[in-house]
Amino acid sequence: MAAERVVRTHKRLIILVGALLIAMALGVRTWLERHPDELPPPLTGADSTSAGMRAVPLWFASADAESLVIEPREMPERASLHDRVSALISALVQGPRQDGLRALPEGTTLLH
């Protein structure tokens, strides 16, 4: 009896969670269809294929700290993963060039 009750409870819980996930997915889909202007703009940059440069999106907090702002940066291609990560962290340490707040506190240094 107790085992059947546990199984029944688990089934109900799984059905409830599944229904909530479906409802959330439908809600997100509906919201995205109604608010396409709030999506970030696609990254566009100069043709950098021949120069060994790459457009990289960096995200910073908005000036009012209520959302994120994207800032595309042209960064040189790096051979190793360590060099690429180091360059990205250095760009975040420099902070935004346009609107936005720094992602890391001023005075932060990169140790590698």
mmCIF file of C-alpha atoms in Angstrom:
data_model
loop_
_atom_site.group_PDB
_atom_site.id
_atom_site.type_symbol
_atom_site.label_atom_id
_atom_site.label_comp_id
_atom_site.label_asym_id
_atom_site.label_seq_id
_atom_site.Cartn_x
_atom_site.Cartn_y
_atom_site.Cartn_z
ATOM 1 C CA MET A 1 0.000 0.000 0.000
ATOM 2 C CA ALA A 2 2.641 2.518 1.004
ATOM 3 C CA ALA A 3 4.779 1.586 -2.007
ATOM 4 C CA GLU A 4 1.841 2.096 -4.360
ATOM 5 C CA ARG A 5 1.171 5.495 -2.837
ATOM 6 C CA VAL A 6 4.826 6.505 -3.348
ATOM 7 C CA VAL A 7 4.718 5.336 -6.984
ATOM 8 C CA ARG A 8 1.466 7.241 -7.551
ATOM 9 C CA THR A 9 2.945 10.361 -5.964
ATOM 10 C CA HIS A 10 6.072 10.106 -8.138
ATOM 11 C CA LYS A 11 3.953 9.706 -11.275
ATOM 12 C CA ARG A 12 1.910 12.762 -10.363
ATOM 13 C CA LEU A 13 5.071 14.733 -9.678
ATOM 14 C CA ILE A 14 6.585 13.744 -13.035
ATOM 15 C CA ILE A 15 3.379 14.718 -14.844
ATOM 16 C CA LEU A 16 3.269 18.039 -12.995
ATOM 17 C CA VAL A 17 6.900 18.841 -13.779
ATOM 18 C CA GLY A 18 6.376 17.878 -17.427
ATOM 19 C CA ALA A 19 3.305 20.095 -17.678
ATOM 20 C CA LEU A 20 5.202 23.000 -16.103
ATOM 21 C CA LEU A 21 8.094 22.585 -18.547
ATOM 22 C CA ILE A 22 5.717 22.557 -21.504
ATOM 23 C CA ALA A 23 3.917 25.637 -20.184
ATOM 24 C CA MET A 24 7.230 27.445 -19.679
ATOM 25 C CA ALA A 25 8.416 26.539 -23.189
ATOM 26 C CA LEU A 26 5.166 27.817 -24.698
ATOM 27 C CA GLY A 27 5.403 30.998 -22.637
ATOM 28 C CA VAL A 28 8.962 31.673 -23.761
ATOM 29 C CA ARG A 29 8.024 31.000 -27.379
ATOM 30 C CA THR A 30 5.072 33.382 -27.158
ATOM 31 C CA TRP A 31 7.172 36.056 -25.466
ATOM 32 C CA LEU A 32 9.894 35.807 -28.105
ATOM 33 C CA GLU A 33 7.340 36.089 -30.892
ATOM 34 C CA ARG A 34 5.846 39.242 -29.328
ATOM 35 C CA HIS A 35 9.170 40.891 -28.428
ATOM 36 C CA PRO A 36 11.555 40.318 -31.355
ATOM 37 C CA ASP A 37 12.928 43.853 -31.013
ATOM 38 C CA GLU A 38 14.356 43.040 -27.574
ATOM 39 C CA LEU A 39 16.715 40.391 -28.925
ATOM 40 C CA PRO A 40 20.347 41.493 -29.261
ATOM 41 C CA PRO A 41 21.303 42.647 -32.735
ATOM 42 C CA PRO A 42 23.345 40.227 -34.805
ATOM 43 C CA LEU A 43 27.062 40.806 -34.723
ATOM 44 C CA THR A 44 28.359 42.544 -37.787
ATOM 45 C CA GLY A 45 31.902 43.564 -38.263
ATOM 46 C CA ALA A 46 34.475 44.232 -40.875
ATOM 47 C CA ASP A 47 35.752 41.353 -42.947
ATOM 48 C CA SER A 48 38.630 40.184 -40.823
ATOM 49 C CA THR A 49 39.309 36.774 -42.349
ATOM 50 C CA SER A 50 42.485 37.819 -44.120
ATOM 51 C CA ALA A 51 43.914 39.812 -41.219
ATOM 52 C CA GLY A 52 43.660 37.032 -38.628
ATOM 53 C CA MET A 53 41.114 38.989 -36.620
ATOM 54 C CA ARG A 54 37.855 37.735 -35.183
ATOM 55 C CA ALA A 55 34.729 39.552 -33.976
ATOM 56 C CA VAL A 56 34.091 38.489 -30.393
ATOM 57 C CA PRO A 57 30.964 39.443 -28.413
ATOM 58 C CA LEU A 58 31.674 40.702 -24.904
ATOM 59 C CA TRP A 59 28.803 41.163 -22.453
ATOM 60 C CA PHE A 60 28.735 43.856 -19.805
ATOM 61 C CA ALA A 61 26.113 45.057 -17.351
ATOM 62 C CA SER A 62 24.047 47.967 -18.632
ATOM 63 C CA ALA A 63 24.552 51.394 -17.098
ATOM 64 C CA ASP A 64 21.464 50.897 -14.913
ATOM 65 C CA ALA A 65 22.619 47.349 -14.003
ATOM 66 C CA GLU A 66 19.213 45.965 -15.019
ATOM 67 C CA SER A 67 20.284 44.078 -18.154
ATOM 68 C CA LEU A 68 23.257 43.149 -20.294
ATOM 69 C CA VAL A 69 24.700 45.019 -23.256
ATOM 70 C CA ILE A 70 26.719 43.400 -25.997
ATOM 71 C CA GLU A 71 29.920 44.952 -27.266
ATOM 72 C CA PRO A 72 31.565 43.328 -30.283
ATOM 73 C CA ARG A 73 35.355 43.542 -30.299
ATOM 74 C CA GLU A 74 37.829 42.668 -33.016
ATOM 75 C CA MET A 75 40.502 40.469 -31.485
ATOM 76 C CA PRO A 76 43.499 38.812 -33.134
ATOM 77 C CA GLU A 77 43.337 35.063 -33.686
ATOM 78 C CA ARG A 78 45.360 33.147 -31.104
ATOM 79 C CA ALA A 79 46.912 29.736 -31.665
ATOM 80 C CA SER A 80 46.383 28.164 -28.252
ATOM 81 C CA LEU A 81 43.348 28.005 -26.000
ATOM 82 C CA HIS A 82 45.350 29.557 -23.160
ATOM 83 C CA ASP A 83 46.201 32.591 -25.304
ATOM 84 C CA ARG A 84 42.581 33.002 -26.459
ATOM 85 C CA VAL A 85 41.225 32.852 -22.901
ATOM 86 C CA SER A 86 43.931 35.236 -21.712
ATOM 87 C CA ALA A 87 43.026 37.751 -24.438
ATOM 88 C CA LEU A 88 39.302 37.520 -23.609
ATOM 89 C CA ILE A 89 39.902 38.019 -19.884
ATOM 90 C CA SER A 90 42.182 40.971 -20.651
ATOM 91 C CA ALA A 91 39.402 42.530 -22.745
ATOM 92 C CA LEU A 92 36.947 42.050 -19.869
ATOM 93 C CA VAL A 93 39.445 43.589 -17.433
ATOM 94 C CA GLN A 94 39.723 46.660 -19.719
ATOM 95 C CA GLY A 95 35.970 47.159 -19.403
ATOM 96 C CA PRO A 96 33.456 48.446 -21.923
ATOM 97 C CA ARG A 97 34.427 51.026 -24.518
ATOM 98 C CA GLN A 98 30.856 52.243 -24.888
ATOM 99 C CA ASP A 99 27.931 52.131 -22.452
ATOM 100 C CA GLY A 100 28.009 49.628 -19.650
ATOM 101 C CA LEU A 101 29.663 48.710 -16.405
ATOM 102 C CA ARG A 102 32.904 46.844 -15.892
ATOM 103 C CA ALA A 103 32.614 43.077 -15.517
ATOM 104 C CA LEU A 104 35.610 42.906 -13.182
ATOM 105 C CA PRO A 105 36.674 45.383 -10.493
ATOM 106 C CA GLU A 106 39.231 48.006 -11.467
ATOM 107 C CA GLY A 107 42.746 46.898 -10.579
ATOM 108 C CA THR A 108 42.056 43.240 -11.370
ATOM 109 C CA THR A 109 45.112 41.603 -12.938
ATOM 110 C CA LEU A 110 45.356 38.446 -14.978
ATOM 111 C CA LEU A 111 47.615 35.761 -13.574
ATOM 112 C CA HIS A 112 48.637 32.982 -15.928
#
